[in-house]
């Protein structure tokens, strides 16, 4: 069975168009955060409705996307929250997905929204850990079904950077993701740097995690760098991918036979530090990884 | 109840003082939130986890992010006064508005109210504030536009 080389790309931010102009051959795929393409006016009624699009940014994206694949990478739906899904936001995501032709859509396996926020679209301020129990599974499952009907494309969930995991849960995170895949065909966006964060902060073993995770569910990989904050290592998207993260990608990647994309994440505030050349070099490394994995996957199939 | 557990977690990361309070007297968790015995045990373990401090730091960093991006010079000009102002603002408004211009506008209104109550800003700092606040207002107005 021929294994197609995974697309290589970037998580979109205002600097990404400049990188595409600088190194157009290196960027095949862009993860679009739809929440950064609108202003959300949920508090109070405003002319024009709740979501006002950032038209200039969307037009620039359309120009950059010629010959490239786009995927959606949402942050606002907060699927594990024990509250109804925001259907207005689902509809807006679906509308953008059609306009920008998202090949697939991913969200975070983290809780951002809580029921008693002080403003209607308020967030907890960071992605909070999920209770991996049956109740949470059914909440996430039902919301994914709604999302799938609205978007009509493949869905993925990303493992988050967790500092204080919920103890004594019925399932581990890999088991939760495996079950979403087997029951719903919801793939995994495997953020290898988030596993690195967990390892450095002493809360998880990436090797144990990766051995538990069903490799067939991995459709996308995220790579990134971080830095220390107050004695803890964080997923700040502030640097290049650490060596150990690359080693996991090479070790486990050949078994990700459904892998479609490998994405480098950086925050635009660190662009000056990374530079165009630094980001291009990172993309070149990812291309080498993607080439190796596709040939490795062929070997895994053959054996 | 899961919704109460999640609310408790969100409240904890937003308020280090609440973490300290619940570490000293965990029974207050049950008084404040409707938790099952397992949820209570989980929260006690999490609030006592060394990395709860990191959650609180990241919460503050994320609260600061839209202000740092859109009121950059004002935040720099405030210097050491920014921390206490951000703490007071975060307590009064415990959740971020994802519309960043609206969030910045709310922070600027908070600063204006403090000035009216006697909080002093040096003239150069006030000038920076006025300039960047004007930019925020333009951003808010522009975001209302629908094309």
Coordinates of C-alpha atoms in Angstrom, one line a residue:
Chain A
X1 CA 0.0 0.0 0.0
X2 CA 1.5 3.3 -1.1
X3 CA 1.8 5.7 1.8
X4 CA 1.5 9.4 0.9
X5 CA 4.1 11.7 2.4
X6 CA 2.5 13.9 5.1
X7 CA 2.0 17.6 4.2
X8 CA 4.4 20.0 5.9
X9 CA 3.0 23.3 7.3
X10 CA 2.5 26.0 9.8
X11 CA 0.0 27.1 12.3
X12 CA -1.4 30.3 10.9
X13 CA -0.6 33.7 12.5
X14 CA -0.1 37.2 11.0
X15 CA 3.5 36.4 10.0
X16 CA 2.8 33.2 8.1
X17 CA 2.1 35.0 4.8
X18 CA 5.6 36.4 4.9
X19 CA 7.1 33.0 5.4
X20 CA 5.1 31.6 2.5
X21 CA 6.5 34.4 0.3
X22 CA 10.0 33.7 1.6
X23 CA 9.9 29.9 1.2
X24 CA 6.8 29.0 -0.8
X25 CA 7.9 25.4 -1.5
X26 CA 8.3 24.6 2.1
X27 CA 4.7 25.3 3.2
X28 CA 2.2 22.8 1.8
X29 CA -0.4 23.1 4.6
X30 CA -1.7 25.8 7.0
X31 CA -3.7 25.2 10.1
X32 CA -6.2 28.0 10.4
X33 CA -7.5 29.2 13.8
X34 CA -11.0 30.4 12.9
X35 CA -11.3 32.3 16.2
X36 CA -8.5 34.6 15.0
X37 CA -10.5 35.5 11.9
X38 CA -13.5 37.1 13.7
X39 CA -14.5 39.4 16.4
X40 CA -17.0 37.7 18.8
X41 CA -19.6 40.1 20.0
X42 CA -21.6 37.7 22.2
X43 CA -22.2 40.3 24.9
X44 CA -25.1 42.4 23.6
X45 CA -26.7 42.7 20.2
X46 CA -24.8 44.5 17.6
X47 CA -25.7 45.3 14.0
X48 CA -24.3 42.6 11.7
X49 CA -24.7 39.8 14.2
X50 CA -22.4 38.2 16.7
X51 CA -19.4 37.4 14.5
X52 CA -17.7 40.0 12.5
X53 CA -15.0 38.7 10.2
X54 CA -11.5 40.1 9.9
X55 CA -11.9 40.5 6.1
X56 CA -8.4 41.6 5.3
X57 CA -6.9 38.6 7.1
X58 CA -9.2 36.2 5.4
X59 CA -8.5 37.6 1.9
X60 CA -4.8 37.4 2.6
X61 CA -5.2 33.7 3.6
X62 CA -7.1 33.0 0.4
X63 CA -4.2 34.4 -1.6
X64 CA -1.7 32.3 0.4
X65 CA -3.7 29.2 0.1
X66 CA -3.4 28.8 -3.7
X67 CA -1.9 25.4 -4.2
X68 CA -2.0 24.6 -0.5
X69 CA -4.2 22.6 1.8
X70 CA -6.0 24.3 4.7
X71 CA -7.3 22.8 7.8
X72 CA -9.2 24.3 10.7
X73 CA -7.8 24.4 14.2
X74 CA -10.4 25.7 16.6
X75 CA -9.8 26.9 20.2
X76 CA -13.2 28.2 21.2
X77 CA -15.7 25.3 21.3
X78 CA -14.3 23.8 24.5
X79 CA -15.8 20.4 23.8
X80 CA -15.1 18.8 27.2
X81 CA -17.0 21.6 29.0
X82 CA -20.2 20.4 30.8
X83 CA -22.4 22.9 29.0
X84 CA -24.2 22.9 25.7
X85 CA -22.1 23.4 22.6
X86 CA -22.1 27.0 21.2
X87 CA -24.2 26.4 18.1
X88 CA -23.7 29.9 16.8
X89 CA -20.0 29.4 16.9
X90 CA -20.4 26.0 15.3
X91 CA -22.3 27.6 12.4
X92 CA -19.7 30.3 12.1
X93 CA -16.9 27.7 12.0
X94 CA -18.9 25.7 9.4
X95 CA -19.3 28.8 7.3
X96 CA -15.6 29.6 7.4
X97 CA -14.8 25.9 6.7
X98 CA -16.8 26.1 3.5
X99 CA -15.3 29.4 2.5
X100 CA -11.7 28.4 3.1
X101 CA -12.3 24.7 2.1
X102 CA -10.9 23.1 5.3
X103 CA -9.7 19.6 4.5
X104 CA -10.3 18.6 8.1
X105 CA -11.0 20.4 11.4
X106 CA -9.3 19.9 14.8
X107 CA -10.2 21.1 18.3
X108 CA -8.5 20.9 21.6
X109 CA -9.0 18.1 24.2
X110 CA -9.0 20.9 26.9
X111 CA -11.6 22.9 28.7
X112 CA -11.6 26.6 28.0
X113 CA -15.2 27.6 28.8
X114 CA -17.0 27.4 32.1
X115 CA -20.7 27.8 32.8
X116 CA -20.5 30.9 35.0
X117 CA -18.2 33.2 33.2
X118 CA -18.5 37.0 33.9
X119 CA -19.0 37.7 30.2
X120 CA -20.9 35.3 27.9
X121 CA -17.9 34.4 25.7
X122 CA -15.5 34.4 28.6
X123 CA -12.8 31.8 28.9
X124 CA -11.1 30.2 31.8
X125 CA -7.9 31.9 30.7
X126 CA -6.1 28.7 29.7
X127 CA -6.8 25.1 28.6
X128 CA -7.7 23.2 31.7
X129 CA -7.4 19.4 32.1
X130 CA -10.1 17.0 31.2
X131 CA -11.7 14.4 33.5
X132 CA -11.3 11.2 31.5
X133 CA -14.5 9.5 32.7
X134 CA -17.5 8.1 30.9
X135 CA -19.4 11.3 31.5
X136 CA -16.8 13.4 29.8
X137 CA -16.6 10.9 27.0
X138 CA -20.3 11.2 26.3
X139 CA -20.2 15.0 26.4
X140 CA -17.3 15.1 23.9
X141 CA -18.9 12.4 21.8
X142 CA -22.2 14.2 21.4
X143 CA -20.5 17.5 20.6
X144 CA -18.3 15.8 18.0
X145 CA -21.4 14.3 16.3
X146 CA -22.9 17.8 16.1
X147 CA -19.7 19.2 14.7
X148 CA -19.3 16.5 12.1
X149 CA -22.9 17.1 10.9
X150 CA -22.2 20.8 10.6
X151 CA -18.8 20.7 9.0
X152 CA -19.0 17.5 7.0
X153 CA -15.2 16.8 7.2
X154 CA -12.9 14.7 9.3
X155 CA -12.4 15.8 12.9
X156 CA -9.4 15.6 15.1
X157 CA -8.7 16.3 18.8
X158 CA -5.4 17.6 20.1
X159 CA -3.8 16.5 23.4
X160 CA -3.2 19.6 25.5
X161 CA -0.3 20.8 27.7
X162 CA -1.3 19.6 31.1
X163 CA 0.4 20.7 34.3
X164 CA -2.0 19.3 36.9
X165 CA -3.7 16.2 35.4
X166 CA -7.0 15.1 37.0
X167 CA -6.1 12.1 39.2
X168 CA -7.8 8.8 39.4
X169 CA -9.7 8.9 36.1
X170 CA -11.5 6.0 34.5
X171 CA -9.5 6.3 31.4
X172 CA -6.1 7.6 30.4
X173 CA -5.8 10.3 27.8
X174 CA -4.6 7.8 25.1
X175 CA -7.4 5.4 26.0
X176 CA -9.9 8.3 25.6
X177 CA -8.4 9.3 22.3
X178 CA -8.3 5.6 21.1
X179 CA -12.0 5.2 22.0
X180 CA -13.0 8.4 20.1
X181 CA -11.2 7.0 17.1
X182 CA -12.7 3.5 17.3
X183 CA -16.3 4.7 18.0
X184 CA -16.4 7.9 16.1
X185 CA -13.5 7.8 13.7
X186 CA -12.3 11.0 15.4
X187 CA -8.6 11.2 14.7
X188 CA -5.8 12.6 17.0
X189 CA -3.8 15.7 16.4
X190 CA -0.7 14.5 18.3
X191 CA 1.1 17.5 19.8
X192 CA 4.5 16.0 20.6
X193 CA 5.7 19.2 22.3
X194 CA 2.8 19.0 24.7
X195 CA 4.0 15.5 25.8
X196 CA 7.5 17.1 26.3
X197 CA 5.9 19.7 28.5
X198 CA 4.3 17.0 30.6
X199 CA 7.5 15.1 30.8
X200 CA 9.6 18.1 32.0
X201 CA 7.0 19.0 34.5
X202 CA 7.0 15.4 35.9
X203 CA 3.4 14.6 35.1
X204 CA 3.6 12.1 32.2
X205 CA 5.8 9.6 30.4
X206 CA 5.8 10.3 26.7
X207 CA 7.1 6.8 25.8
X208 CA 4.3 5.2 27.9
X209 CA 1.8 7.6 26.3
X210 CA 2.9 6.9 22.8
X211 CA 2.9 3.1 23.3
X212 CA -0.7 3.3 24.6
X213 CA -1.9 5.5 21.8
X214 CA -3.4 3.7 18.8
X215 CA -1.0 4.9 16.0
X216 CA -3.8 4.6 13.4
X217 CA -5.6 7.5 15.0
X218 CA -2.8 10.0 14.5
X219 CA -3.7 12.2 11.5
X220 CA -1.6 15.3 12.3
X221 CA 1.5 16.1 14.4
X222 CA 2.3 19.4 16.0
X223 CA 5.9 20.4 16.7
X224 CA 7.0 23.4 18.7
X225 CA 9.4 24.9 21.2
X226 CA 8.8 26.4 24.6
X227 CA 10.5 28.0 27.5
X228 CA 10.7 28.1 31.3
X229 CA 8.3 30.2 33.3
X230 CA 8.8 30.3 37.1
X231 CA 10.4 26.9 37.3
X232 CA 8.0 25.2 34.9
X233 CA 8.4 24.4 31.2
X234 CA 5.6 25.8 29.1
X235 CA 4.2 25.3 25.6
X236 CA 4.9 28.9 24.6
X237 CA 5.6 28.3 20.9
X238 CA 8.7 30.4 21.4
X239 CA 11.4 28.3 19.8
X240 CA 12.5 25.4 17.7
X241 CA 11.5 21.8 18.4
X242 CA 13.7 20.2 21.1
X243 CA 15.9 17.2 20.1
X244 CA 14.0 14.7 22.2
X245 CA 10.7 15.6 20.5
X246 CA 12.3 14.9 17.1
X247 CA 13.4 11.5 18.4
X248 CA 9.8 10.6 19.3
X249 CA 8.6 11.7 15.9
X250 CA 11.2 9.4 14.2
X251 CA 10.7 6.5 16.6
X252 CA 6.9 6.4 16.6
X253 CA 6.1 8.2 13.3
X254 CA 6.6 5.2 11.0
X255 CA 3.6 3.6 12.6
X256 CA 1.3 6.6 12.0
X257 CA 0.0 5.2 8.8
X258 CA -2.9 7.7 8.5
X259 CA -0.7 10.7 9.1
X260 CA -1.7 13.6 6.8
X261 CA 0.2 16.7 8.1
X262 CA 3.1 17.8 10.3
X263 CA 2.9 21.3 11.5
X264 CA 5.3 23.7 13.2
X265 CA 3.8 26.1 15.7
X266 CA 5.3 29.4 16.7
X267 CA 3.8 32.5 18.1
X268 CA 4.2 35.7 16.1
X269 CA 5.7 37.5 19.1
X270 CA 8.8 35.2 18.8
X271 CA 9.2 35.8 15.1
X272 CA 12.1 38.2 15.6
X273 CA 13.9 35.6 17.7
X274 CA 13.3 32.7 15.3
X275 CA 13.7 34.7 12.0
X276 CA 12.6 33.7 8.5
X277 CA 15.7 31.5 8.1
X278 CA 15.1 29.8 11.4
X279 CA 11.6 28.9 10.6
X280 CA 12.5 27.8 7.1
X281 CA 15.2 25.6 8.6
X282 CA 12.6 24.0 10.9
X283 CA 10.3 23.4 7.9
X284 CA 13.2 21.7 6.0
X285 CA 13.7 19.4 8.9
X286 CA 10.0 18.6 9.0
X287 CA 10.2 17.7 5.2
X288 CA 13.0 15.3 5.9
X289 CA 11.0 13.8 8.7
X290 CA 7.9 13.4 6.5
X291 CA 10.0 11.7 3.8
X292 CA 11.5 9.3 6.3
X293 CA 8.1 8.5 7.9
X294 CA 6.5 7.8 4.5
X295 CA 9.2 5.3 3.6
X296 CA 9.2 4.0 7.2
X297 CA 5.4 3.5 7.1
X298 CA 5.9 1.5 3.9
X299 CA 8.3 -0.7 5.8
X300 CA 5.9 -1.0 8.7
X301 CA 3.2 -2.2 6.3
X302 CA 5.5 -4.6 4.6
X303 CA 6.7 -6.3 7.8
Chain B
X1 CA -21.3 17.5 39.5
X2 CA -18.9 17.8 36.6
X3 CA -20.0 21.4 35.8
X4 CA -19.2 22.4 39.4
X5 CA -15.8 20.6 39.3
X6 CA -14.9 22.5 36.1
X7 CA -16.0 25.8 37.6
X8 CA -13.9 25.1 40.7
X9 CA -10.9 24.5 38.6
X10 CA -11.4 27.6 36.6
X11 CA -11.9 29.7 39.8
X12 CA -8.7 28.2 41.3
X13 CA -6.4 29.0 38.4
X14 CA -7.7 32.6 38.4
X15 CA -7.1 33.2 42.1
X16 CA -4.0 32.1 43.9
X17 CA -5.5 33.3 47.1
X18 CA -8.3 30.9 46.7
X19 CA -5.8 28.1 46.2
X20 CA -4.1 29.0 49.4
X21 CA -7.4 29.2 51.2
X22 CA -8.5 25.7 50.0
X23 CA -5.1 24.2 50.8
X24 CA -5.5 25.4 54.4
X25 CA -9.1 24.4 54.6
X26 CA -10.2 22.0 51.9
X27 CA -13.7 21.6 53.4
X28 CA -14.5 25.0 52.0
X29 CA -14.4 23.4 48.5
X30 CA -17.5 21.3 49.5
X31 CA -19.2 24.4 51.0
X32 CA -18.7 26.4 47.8
X33 CA -19.2 23.7 45.1
X34 CA -21.5 20.8 44.7
X35 CA -18.9 18.0 44.4
X36 CA -19.1 14.2 44.5
X37 CA -16.6 12.6 47.0
X38 CA -14.4 11.7 44.0
X39 CA -14.5 15.2 42.6
X40 CA -13.7 16.6 46.0
X41 CA -10.7 14.3 46.4
X42 CA -9.5 15.2 42.9
X43 CA -9.7 18.9 43.5
X44 CA -7.8 18.6 46.8
X45 CA -5.1 16.7 45.1
X46 CA -4.9 19.2 42.2
X47 CA -4.9 22.3 44.4
X48 CA -2.0 20.9 46.4
X49 CA -0.1 19.9 43.3
X50 CA 3.1 22.0 42.9
X51 CA 2.1 22.8 39.3
X52 CA -1.1 24.6 40.3
X53 CA 1.2 27.5 40.7
X54 CA 2.0 27.2 37.0
X55 CA -1.7 27.2 36.1
X56 CA -2.1 30.4 38.0
X57 CA 1.0 31.9 36.3
X58 CA -0.3 31.0 32.8
X59 CA -3.7 32.3 33.6
X60 CA -2.1 35.7 34.5
X61 CA 0.1 35.6 31.4
X62 CA -2.8 34.9 29.2
X63 CA -4.8 37.7 30.8
X64 CA -1.9 40.0 30.1
X65 CA -1.4 38.9 26.5
X66 CA -4.1 41.0 24.8
X67 CA -3.0 44.1 26.9
X68 CA 0.6 43.5 26.1
X69 CA -0.1 43.2 22.4
X70 CA -2.5 46.2 22.1
X71 CA -1.4 48.5 24.9
X72 CA 2.3 47.6 24.6
X73 CA 3.9 51.0 25.4
X74 CA 1.4 51.7 28.2
X75 CA 2.2 48.4 29.9
X76 CA 5.9 49.1 29.6
X77 CA 5.5 52.6 30.9
X78 CA 3.7 51.4 34.0
X79 CA 6.7 49.3 34.9
X80 CA 6.2 47.7 38.4
X81 CA 2.8 49.2 38.7
X82 CA 1.4 46.9 36.1
X83 CA 1.4 43.8 38.3
X84 CA -0.8 45.2 41.1
X85 CA -3.1 46.9 38.5
X86 CA -3.5 43.6 36.6
X87 CA -4.2 41.8 39.9
X88 CA -6.9 44.2 40.8
X89 CA -8.4 44.1 37.3
X90 CA -8.4 40.3 37.2
X91 CA -10.2 40.1 40.5
X92 CA -12.9 42.6 39.4
X93 CA -13.2 40.9 36.0
X94 CA -12.4 37.2 36.5
X95 CA -12.8 36.1 32.9
X96 CA -11.2 37.3 29.7
X97 CA -13.4 38.5 26.8
X98 CA -12.1 36.8 23.7
X99 CA -12.8 39.9 21.7
X100 CA -9.4 41.4 22.4
X101 CA -10.3 44.9 21.6
X102 CA -13.2 44.7 23.9
X103 CA -11.0 43.3 26.6
X104 CA -8.5 46.1 26.2
X105 CA -11.3 48.6 26.1
X106 CA -12.6 47.2 29.4
X107 CA -9.1 47.5 30.9
X108 CA -8.7 51.1 29.7
X109 CA -12.1 52.0 31.2
X110 CA -10.9 50.4 34.5
X111 CA -7.8 52.6 34.3
X112 CA -9.9 55.7 33.6
X113 CA -12.1 54.9 36.6
X114 CA -9.0 54.6 38.8
X115 CA -7.7 57.9 37.6
X116 CA -11.0 59.5 38.4
X117 CA -10.7 58.1 41.9
X118 CA -7.3 59.7 42.4
X119 CA -4.9 57.1 40.9
X120 CA -2.0 59.2 39.5
X121 CA -0.3 58.6 36.2
X122 CA 2.7 60.7 35.4
X123 CA 2.0 63.0 32.4
X124 CA 4.2 61.1 29.9
X125 CA 2.5 57.8 31.0
X126 CA -0.9 59.4 30.7
X127 CA 0.0 60.6 27.2
X128 CA 0.9 57.1 26.2
X129 CA -2.3 55.8 27.7
X130 CA -4.4 58.3 25.8
X131 CA -2.7 57.5 22.5
X132 CA -3.0 53.7 22.8
X133 CA -6.6 54.0 24.2
X134 CA -7.5 56.0 21.1
X135 CA -6.1 53.1 19.1
X136 CA -8.2 50.6 21.0
X137 CA -11.3 52.7 20.4
X138 CA -10.6 52.7 16.7
X139 CA -10.1 48.9 16.8
X140 CA -13.4 48.5 18.6
X141 CA -15.2 50.7 16.1
X142 CA -13.5 48.9 13.1
X143 CA -14.5 45.5 14.5
X144 CA -18.2 46.6 14.4
X145 CA -17.8 47.0 10.6
X146 CA -19.5 44.3 8.5
X147 CA -18.5 44.1 4.9

